[in-house]
GROMACS .gro file of C-alpha atoms in nm:
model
  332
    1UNK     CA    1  12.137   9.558  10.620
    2UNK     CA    2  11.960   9.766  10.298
    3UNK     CA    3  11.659   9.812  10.129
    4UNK     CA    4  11.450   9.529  10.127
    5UNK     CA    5  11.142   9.556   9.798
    6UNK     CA    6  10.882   9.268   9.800
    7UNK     CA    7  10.824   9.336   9.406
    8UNK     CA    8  10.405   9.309   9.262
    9UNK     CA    9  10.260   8.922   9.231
   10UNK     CA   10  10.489   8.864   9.543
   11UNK     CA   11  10.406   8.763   9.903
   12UNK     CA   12  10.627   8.781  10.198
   13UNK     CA   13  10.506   8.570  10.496
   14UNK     CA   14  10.635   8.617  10.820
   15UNK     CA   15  10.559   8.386  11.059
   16UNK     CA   16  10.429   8.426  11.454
   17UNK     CA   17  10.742   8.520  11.609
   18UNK     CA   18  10.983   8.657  11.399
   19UNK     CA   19  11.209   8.954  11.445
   20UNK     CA   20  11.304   9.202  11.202
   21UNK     CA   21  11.612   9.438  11.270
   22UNK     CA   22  11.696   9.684  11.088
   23UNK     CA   23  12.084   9.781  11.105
   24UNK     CA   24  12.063  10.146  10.960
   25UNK     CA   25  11.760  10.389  10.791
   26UNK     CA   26  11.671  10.101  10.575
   27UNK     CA   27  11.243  10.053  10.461
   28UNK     CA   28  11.065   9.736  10.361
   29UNK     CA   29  10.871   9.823  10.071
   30UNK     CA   30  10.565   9.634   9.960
   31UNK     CA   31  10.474   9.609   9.571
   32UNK     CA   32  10.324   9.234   9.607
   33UNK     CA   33  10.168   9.146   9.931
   34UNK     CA   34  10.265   9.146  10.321
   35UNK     CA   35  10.111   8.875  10.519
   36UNK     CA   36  10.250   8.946  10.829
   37UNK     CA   37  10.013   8.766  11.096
   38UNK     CA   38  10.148   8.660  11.436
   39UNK     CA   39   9.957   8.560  11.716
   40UNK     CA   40   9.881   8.714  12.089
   41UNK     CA   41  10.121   8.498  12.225
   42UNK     CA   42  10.392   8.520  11.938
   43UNK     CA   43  10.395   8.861  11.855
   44UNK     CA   44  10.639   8.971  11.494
   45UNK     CA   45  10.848   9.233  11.628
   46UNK     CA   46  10.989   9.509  11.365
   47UNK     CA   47  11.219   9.699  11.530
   48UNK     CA   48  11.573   9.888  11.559
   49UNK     CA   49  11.965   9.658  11.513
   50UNK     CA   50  12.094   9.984  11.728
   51UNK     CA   51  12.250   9.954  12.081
   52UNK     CA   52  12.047  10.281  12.193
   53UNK     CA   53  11.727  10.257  11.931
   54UNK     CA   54  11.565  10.560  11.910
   55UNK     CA   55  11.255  10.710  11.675
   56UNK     CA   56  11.390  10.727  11.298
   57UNK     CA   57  11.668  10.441  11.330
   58UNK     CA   58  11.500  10.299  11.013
   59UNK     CA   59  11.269  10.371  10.736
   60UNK     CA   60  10.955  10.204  10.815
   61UNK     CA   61  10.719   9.942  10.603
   62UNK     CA   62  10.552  10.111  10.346
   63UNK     CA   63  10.269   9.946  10.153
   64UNK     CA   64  10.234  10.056   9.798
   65UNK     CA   65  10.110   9.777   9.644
   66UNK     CA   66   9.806   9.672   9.430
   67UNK     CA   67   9.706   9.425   9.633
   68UNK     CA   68   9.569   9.371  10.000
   69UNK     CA   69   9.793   9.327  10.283
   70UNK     CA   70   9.755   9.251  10.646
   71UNK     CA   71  10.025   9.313  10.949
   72UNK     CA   72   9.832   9.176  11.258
   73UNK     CA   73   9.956   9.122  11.611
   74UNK     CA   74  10.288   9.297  11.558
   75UNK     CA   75  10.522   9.557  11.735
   76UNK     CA   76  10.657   9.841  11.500
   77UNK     CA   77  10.890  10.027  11.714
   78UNK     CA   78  11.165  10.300  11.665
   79UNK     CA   79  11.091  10.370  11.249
   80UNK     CA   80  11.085  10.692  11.139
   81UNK     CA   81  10.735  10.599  10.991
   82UNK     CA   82  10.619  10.235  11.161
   83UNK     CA   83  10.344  10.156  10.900
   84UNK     CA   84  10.318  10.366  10.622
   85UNK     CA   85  10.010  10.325  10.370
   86UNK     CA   86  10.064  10.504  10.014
   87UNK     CA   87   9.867  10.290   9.751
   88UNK     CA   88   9.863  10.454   9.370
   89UNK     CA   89   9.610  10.195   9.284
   90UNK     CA   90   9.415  10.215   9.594
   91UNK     CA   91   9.425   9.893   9.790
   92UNK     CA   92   9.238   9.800  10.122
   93UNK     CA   93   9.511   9.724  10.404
   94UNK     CA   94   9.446   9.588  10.746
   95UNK     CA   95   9.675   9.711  11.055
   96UNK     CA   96   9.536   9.535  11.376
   97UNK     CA   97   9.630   9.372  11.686
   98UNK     CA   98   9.949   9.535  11.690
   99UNK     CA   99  10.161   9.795  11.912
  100UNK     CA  100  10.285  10.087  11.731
  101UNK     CA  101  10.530  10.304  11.938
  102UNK     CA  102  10.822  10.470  11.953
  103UNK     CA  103  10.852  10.586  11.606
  104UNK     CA  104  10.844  10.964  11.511
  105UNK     CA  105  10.521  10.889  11.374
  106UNK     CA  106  10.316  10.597  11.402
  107UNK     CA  107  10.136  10.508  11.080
  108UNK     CA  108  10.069  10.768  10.756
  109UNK     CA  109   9.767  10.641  10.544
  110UNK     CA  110   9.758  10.832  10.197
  111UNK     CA  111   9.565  10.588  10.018
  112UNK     CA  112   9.254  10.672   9.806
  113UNK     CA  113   9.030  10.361   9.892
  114UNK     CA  114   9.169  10.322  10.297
  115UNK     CA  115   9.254  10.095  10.494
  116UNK     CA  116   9.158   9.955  10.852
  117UNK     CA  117   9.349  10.078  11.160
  118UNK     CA  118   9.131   9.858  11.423
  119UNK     CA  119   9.248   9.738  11.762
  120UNK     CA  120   9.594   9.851  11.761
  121UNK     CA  121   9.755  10.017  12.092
  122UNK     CA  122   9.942  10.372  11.891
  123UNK     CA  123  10.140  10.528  12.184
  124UNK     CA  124  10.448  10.754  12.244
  125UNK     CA  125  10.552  10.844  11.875
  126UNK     CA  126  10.739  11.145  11.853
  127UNK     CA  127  10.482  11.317  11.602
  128UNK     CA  128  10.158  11.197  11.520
  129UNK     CA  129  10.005  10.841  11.600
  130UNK     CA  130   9.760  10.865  11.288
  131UNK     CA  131   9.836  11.057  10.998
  132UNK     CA  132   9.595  11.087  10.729
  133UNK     CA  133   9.639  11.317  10.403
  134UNK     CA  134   9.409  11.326  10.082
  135UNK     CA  135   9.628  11.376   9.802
  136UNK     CA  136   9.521  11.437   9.418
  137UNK     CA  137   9.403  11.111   9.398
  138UNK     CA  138   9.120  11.206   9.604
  139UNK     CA  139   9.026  11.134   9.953
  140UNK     CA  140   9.170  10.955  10.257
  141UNK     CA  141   8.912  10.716  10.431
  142UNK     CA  142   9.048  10.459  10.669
  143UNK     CA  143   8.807  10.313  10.916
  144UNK     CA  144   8.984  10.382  11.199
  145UNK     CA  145   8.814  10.166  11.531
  146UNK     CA  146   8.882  10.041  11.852
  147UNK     CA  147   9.225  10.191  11.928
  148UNK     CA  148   9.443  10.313  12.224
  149UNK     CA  149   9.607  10.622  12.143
  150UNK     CA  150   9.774  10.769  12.387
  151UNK     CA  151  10.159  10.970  12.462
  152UNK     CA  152  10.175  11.081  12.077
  153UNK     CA  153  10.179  11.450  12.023
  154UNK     CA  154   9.903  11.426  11.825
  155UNK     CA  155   9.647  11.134  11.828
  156UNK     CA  156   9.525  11.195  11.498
  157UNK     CA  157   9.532  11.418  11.241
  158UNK     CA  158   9.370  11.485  10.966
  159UNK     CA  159   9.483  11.695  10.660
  160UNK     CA  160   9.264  11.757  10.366
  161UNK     CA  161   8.935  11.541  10.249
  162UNK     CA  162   8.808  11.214  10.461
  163UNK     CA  163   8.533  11.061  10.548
  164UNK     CA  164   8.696  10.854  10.769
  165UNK     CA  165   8.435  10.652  11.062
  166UNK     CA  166   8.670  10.735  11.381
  167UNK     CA  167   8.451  10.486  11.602
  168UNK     CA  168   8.538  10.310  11.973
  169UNK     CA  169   8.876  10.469  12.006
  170UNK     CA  170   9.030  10.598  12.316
  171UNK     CA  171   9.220  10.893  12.269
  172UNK     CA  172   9.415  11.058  12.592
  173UNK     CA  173   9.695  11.183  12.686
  174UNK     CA  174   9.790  11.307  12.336
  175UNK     CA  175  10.089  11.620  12.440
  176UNK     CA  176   9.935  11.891  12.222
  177UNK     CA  177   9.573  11.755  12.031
  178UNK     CA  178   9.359  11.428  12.097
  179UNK     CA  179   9.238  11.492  11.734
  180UNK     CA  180   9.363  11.764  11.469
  181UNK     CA  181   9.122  11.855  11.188
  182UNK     CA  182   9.295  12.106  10.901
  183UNK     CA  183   9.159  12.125  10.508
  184UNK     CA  184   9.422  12.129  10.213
  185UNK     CA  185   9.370  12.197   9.873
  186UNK     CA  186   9.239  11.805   9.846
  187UNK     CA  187   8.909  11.968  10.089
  188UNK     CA  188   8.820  11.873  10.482
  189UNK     CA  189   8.686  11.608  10.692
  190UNK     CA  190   8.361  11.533  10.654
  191UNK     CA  191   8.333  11.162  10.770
  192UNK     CA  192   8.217  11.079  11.138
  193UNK     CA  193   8.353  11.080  11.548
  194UNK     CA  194   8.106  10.870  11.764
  195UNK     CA  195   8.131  10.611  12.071
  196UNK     CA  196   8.485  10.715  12.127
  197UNK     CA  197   8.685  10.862  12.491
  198UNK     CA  198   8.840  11.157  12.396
  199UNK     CA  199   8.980  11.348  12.683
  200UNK     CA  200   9.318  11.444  12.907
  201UNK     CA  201   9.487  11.579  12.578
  202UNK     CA  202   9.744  11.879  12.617
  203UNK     CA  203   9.623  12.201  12.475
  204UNK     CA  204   9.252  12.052  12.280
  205UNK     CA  205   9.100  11.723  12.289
  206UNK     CA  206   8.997  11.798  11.944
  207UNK     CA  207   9.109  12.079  11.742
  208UNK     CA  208   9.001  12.219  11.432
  209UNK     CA  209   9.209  12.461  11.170
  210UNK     CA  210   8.990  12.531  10.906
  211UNK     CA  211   8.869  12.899  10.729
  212UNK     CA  212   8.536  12.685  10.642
  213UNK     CA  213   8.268  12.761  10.899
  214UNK     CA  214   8.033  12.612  10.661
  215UNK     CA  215   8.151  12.292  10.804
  216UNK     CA  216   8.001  12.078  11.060
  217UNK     CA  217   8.212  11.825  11.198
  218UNK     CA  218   7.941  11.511  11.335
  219UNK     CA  219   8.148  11.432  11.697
  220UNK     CA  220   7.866  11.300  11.886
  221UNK     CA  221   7.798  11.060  12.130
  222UNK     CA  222   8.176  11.060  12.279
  223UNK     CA  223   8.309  11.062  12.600
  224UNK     CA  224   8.457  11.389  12.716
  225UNK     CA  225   8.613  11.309  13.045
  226UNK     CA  226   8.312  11.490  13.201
  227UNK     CA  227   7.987  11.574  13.187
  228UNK     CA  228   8.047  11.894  13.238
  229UNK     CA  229   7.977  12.083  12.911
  230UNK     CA  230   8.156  12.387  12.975
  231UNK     CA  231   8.463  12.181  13.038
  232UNK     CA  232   8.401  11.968  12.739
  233UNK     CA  233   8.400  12.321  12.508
  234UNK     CA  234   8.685  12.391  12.678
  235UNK     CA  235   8.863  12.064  12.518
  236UNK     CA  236   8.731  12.159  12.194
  237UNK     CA  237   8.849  12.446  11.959
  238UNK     CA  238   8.588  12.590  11.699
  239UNK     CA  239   8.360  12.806  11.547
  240UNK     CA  240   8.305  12.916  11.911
  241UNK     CA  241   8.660  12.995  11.939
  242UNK     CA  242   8.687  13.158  11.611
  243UNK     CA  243   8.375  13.196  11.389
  244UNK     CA  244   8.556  13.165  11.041
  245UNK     CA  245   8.617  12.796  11.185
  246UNK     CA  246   8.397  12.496  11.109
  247UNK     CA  247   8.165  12.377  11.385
  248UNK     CA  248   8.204  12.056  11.586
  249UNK     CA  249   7.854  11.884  11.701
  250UNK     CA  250   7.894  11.729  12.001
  251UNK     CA  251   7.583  11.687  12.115
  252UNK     CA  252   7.442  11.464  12.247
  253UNK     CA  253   7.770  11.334  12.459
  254UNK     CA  254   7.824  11.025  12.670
  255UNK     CA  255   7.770  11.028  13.027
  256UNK     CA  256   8.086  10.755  13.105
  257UNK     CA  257   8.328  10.515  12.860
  258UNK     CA  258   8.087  10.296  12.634
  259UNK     CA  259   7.834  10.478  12.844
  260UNK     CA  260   7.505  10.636  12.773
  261UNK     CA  261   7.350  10.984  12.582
  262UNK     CA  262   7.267  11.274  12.815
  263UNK     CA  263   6.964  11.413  12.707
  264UNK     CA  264   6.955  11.748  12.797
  265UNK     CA  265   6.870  12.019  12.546
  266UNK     CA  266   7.171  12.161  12.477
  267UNK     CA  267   7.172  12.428  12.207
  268UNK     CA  268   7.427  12.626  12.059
  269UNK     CA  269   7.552  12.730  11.706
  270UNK     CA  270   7.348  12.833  11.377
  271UNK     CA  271   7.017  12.751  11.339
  272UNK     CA  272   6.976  12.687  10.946
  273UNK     CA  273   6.608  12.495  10.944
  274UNK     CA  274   6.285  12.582  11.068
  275UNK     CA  275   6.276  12.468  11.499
  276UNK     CA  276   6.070  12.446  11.711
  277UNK     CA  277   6.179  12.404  12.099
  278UNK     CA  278   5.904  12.267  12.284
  279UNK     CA  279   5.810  12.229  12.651
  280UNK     CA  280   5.863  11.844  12.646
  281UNK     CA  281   6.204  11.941  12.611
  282UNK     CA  282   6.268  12.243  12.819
  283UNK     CA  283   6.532  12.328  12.960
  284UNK     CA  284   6.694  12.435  12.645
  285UNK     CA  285   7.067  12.550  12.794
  286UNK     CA  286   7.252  12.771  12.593
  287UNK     CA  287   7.625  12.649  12.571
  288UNK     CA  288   7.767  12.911  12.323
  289UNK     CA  289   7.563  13.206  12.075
  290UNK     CA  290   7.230  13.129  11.894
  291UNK     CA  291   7.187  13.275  11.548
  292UNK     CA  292   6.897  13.193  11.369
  293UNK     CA  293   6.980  13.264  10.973
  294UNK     CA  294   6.780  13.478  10.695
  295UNK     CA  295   6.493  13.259  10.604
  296UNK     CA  296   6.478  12.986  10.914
  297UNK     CA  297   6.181  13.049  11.205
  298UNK     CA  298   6.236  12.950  11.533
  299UNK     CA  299   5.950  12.893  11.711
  300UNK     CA  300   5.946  12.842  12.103
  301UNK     CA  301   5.652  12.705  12.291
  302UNK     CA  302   5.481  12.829  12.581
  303UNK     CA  303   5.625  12.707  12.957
  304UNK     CA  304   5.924  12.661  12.758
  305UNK     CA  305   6.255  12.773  12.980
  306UNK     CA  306   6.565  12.897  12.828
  307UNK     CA  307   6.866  12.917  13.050
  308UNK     CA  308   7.218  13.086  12.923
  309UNK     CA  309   7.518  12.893  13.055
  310UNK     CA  310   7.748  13.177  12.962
  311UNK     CA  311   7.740  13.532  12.800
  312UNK     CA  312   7.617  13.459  12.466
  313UNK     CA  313   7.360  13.567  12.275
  314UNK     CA  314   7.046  13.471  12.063
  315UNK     CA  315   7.047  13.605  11.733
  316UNK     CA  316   6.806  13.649  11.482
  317UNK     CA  317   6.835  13.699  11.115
  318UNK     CA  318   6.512  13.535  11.028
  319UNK     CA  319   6.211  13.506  11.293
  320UNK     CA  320   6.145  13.439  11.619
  321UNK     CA  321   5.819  13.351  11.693
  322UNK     CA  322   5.832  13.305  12.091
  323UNK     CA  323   5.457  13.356  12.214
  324UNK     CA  324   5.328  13.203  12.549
  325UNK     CA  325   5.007  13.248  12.734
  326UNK     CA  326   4.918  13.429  13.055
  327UNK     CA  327   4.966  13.084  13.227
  328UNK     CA  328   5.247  12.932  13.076
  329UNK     CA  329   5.510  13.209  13.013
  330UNK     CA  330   5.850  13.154  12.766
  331UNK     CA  331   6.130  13.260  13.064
  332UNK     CA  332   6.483  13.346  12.903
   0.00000   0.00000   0.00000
């Protein structure tokens, strides 16, 4: 029925089964510790007192103390934030085993040393699912594994510097982005996307909104919904969209869920090192423009086969050096 403040060298317990209602926009605020651990069976529920709850009926739980936390095999439902991780002295928290919905946004993580989002099931928040912001303190880095997150607006989004893992996660069926990437004056993502299912999200599966197309964003070795590349670019929106944009890598991708690397030679983007595409490896398919830069050779070995998948183009700032034989011609 108000505020409720667990003040520092305090611990709240709440045992396997408990419900928490929350009669008006009220927070629980952590200085000391939460140890809030239920059970599969025996859930803690944190939730609405209203007779229609709705997203935003009450604060939310927001960790800010100096020491570590847990809030396993819970339901945060109908909060404005549900779990909300802001930690001046930069604590490691652990969110897992629980259901996060309902809530304009699911959980906000602006904490310096992370935390661990693992195993939770983040669906139909008004917002965002995961919100993560650097602030002055420096970056944002929770390790953020093995989630559903689905019916959000946004699955995740990014603002500012990370170097978050994002690892095992299925994200689908986000409204507008599966993933959002955007740089701040506290810099851009620049931690890692692998072994996760990112597909049937609104407009982008993952979208990038950055002017820093010296960025490259390492998103390989996901699932794409398809093996299809052309309709996995189309899910993703980049330097190939709009070259004063960072570049995703998404290559190699997964042929399935949990499934394996396709190994064709994909190529597309800048070429920054000396290459060399050989016949071992041909095919090379062109999936968006080639530049080679000032300074880099590319050099491509006789028999080898190029084919363009689109109308783009190979560029060259620096040198080609593309010389077969009489008997093994290069064939673009």
């Amino acid at each position: 029925v108000g505020h409720v403040t667990v003040e520092e060298g305090v611990t709240l317990t709440i045992d396997p089964g408990v419900e928490v209602q929350f009669n008006g926009y009220y927070y629980l605020r952590i200085y000391g510790i939460l140890d809030a651990q239920g059970t599969a069976a025996d859930m803690i529920t944190f939730t609405s007192n209203q007779p229609s709850p709705a997203a935003g009926d009450w604060s939310g739980i927001n960790l800010y103390g100096s020491n570590i936390s847990t809030i396993r095999y819970a339901i945060v439902e109908y909060a404005y934030v549900g779990v909300n991780i802001s930690s001046i002295s930069g604590q490691n928290y652990t969110v897992e085993d629980c259901v996060i919905r309902n809530n304009w946004r699911g959980v906000s993580i602006q904490n310096p040393s992370g935390a661990t989002i693992r195993n939770n099931t983040i669906e139909d928040n008004t917002e965002m699912g995961i919100y993560v912001g650097a602030t002055s303190r420096g970056d944002s880095s929770p390790a953020i594994d093995s989630n559903l997150i689905q019916g959000n607006d946004i699955g995740i989004s990014f603002n500012g510097g990370s170097a978050s893992a994002v690892t095992n996660n299925t994200i689908i069926n986000n409204t507008t982005y599966g993933l959002d990437l955007r740089i701040s004056q506290y810099g851009f993502f620049h931690g890692t996307i692998n072994n996760n299912s990112i597909y049937g999200n609104g407009d982008y599966n993952l979208h990038v909104y950055t002017n820093a197309n010296t960025y490259l964003i390492d998103a390989r070795n996901n699932w794409w919904g398809t093996t299809d590349v052309t309709s996995i670019l189309s899910g993703i929106y980049d330097w190939l969209d709009d070259d004063d944009l960072a570049r995703v890598d998404f290559l190699q991708f997964l042929d399935g869920p949990d499934g394996s690397p396709i190994q064709d030679s994909y190529v597309y983007g800048p070429i920054n090192q000396d290459t060399t595409w050989t016949l071992a490896d041909s095919p090379y398919i062109v999936v968006g423009h080639v530049t080679v830069e000032e300074g880099v050779t590319l050099t491509i070995d006789p028999g080898v086969e190029v084919q363009f998948n689109g109308y783009y183009y190979l560029r060259i700032y620096g040198i080609l050096d593309a010389q077969g034989t009489a008997a093994d011609m290069i064939t673009f």
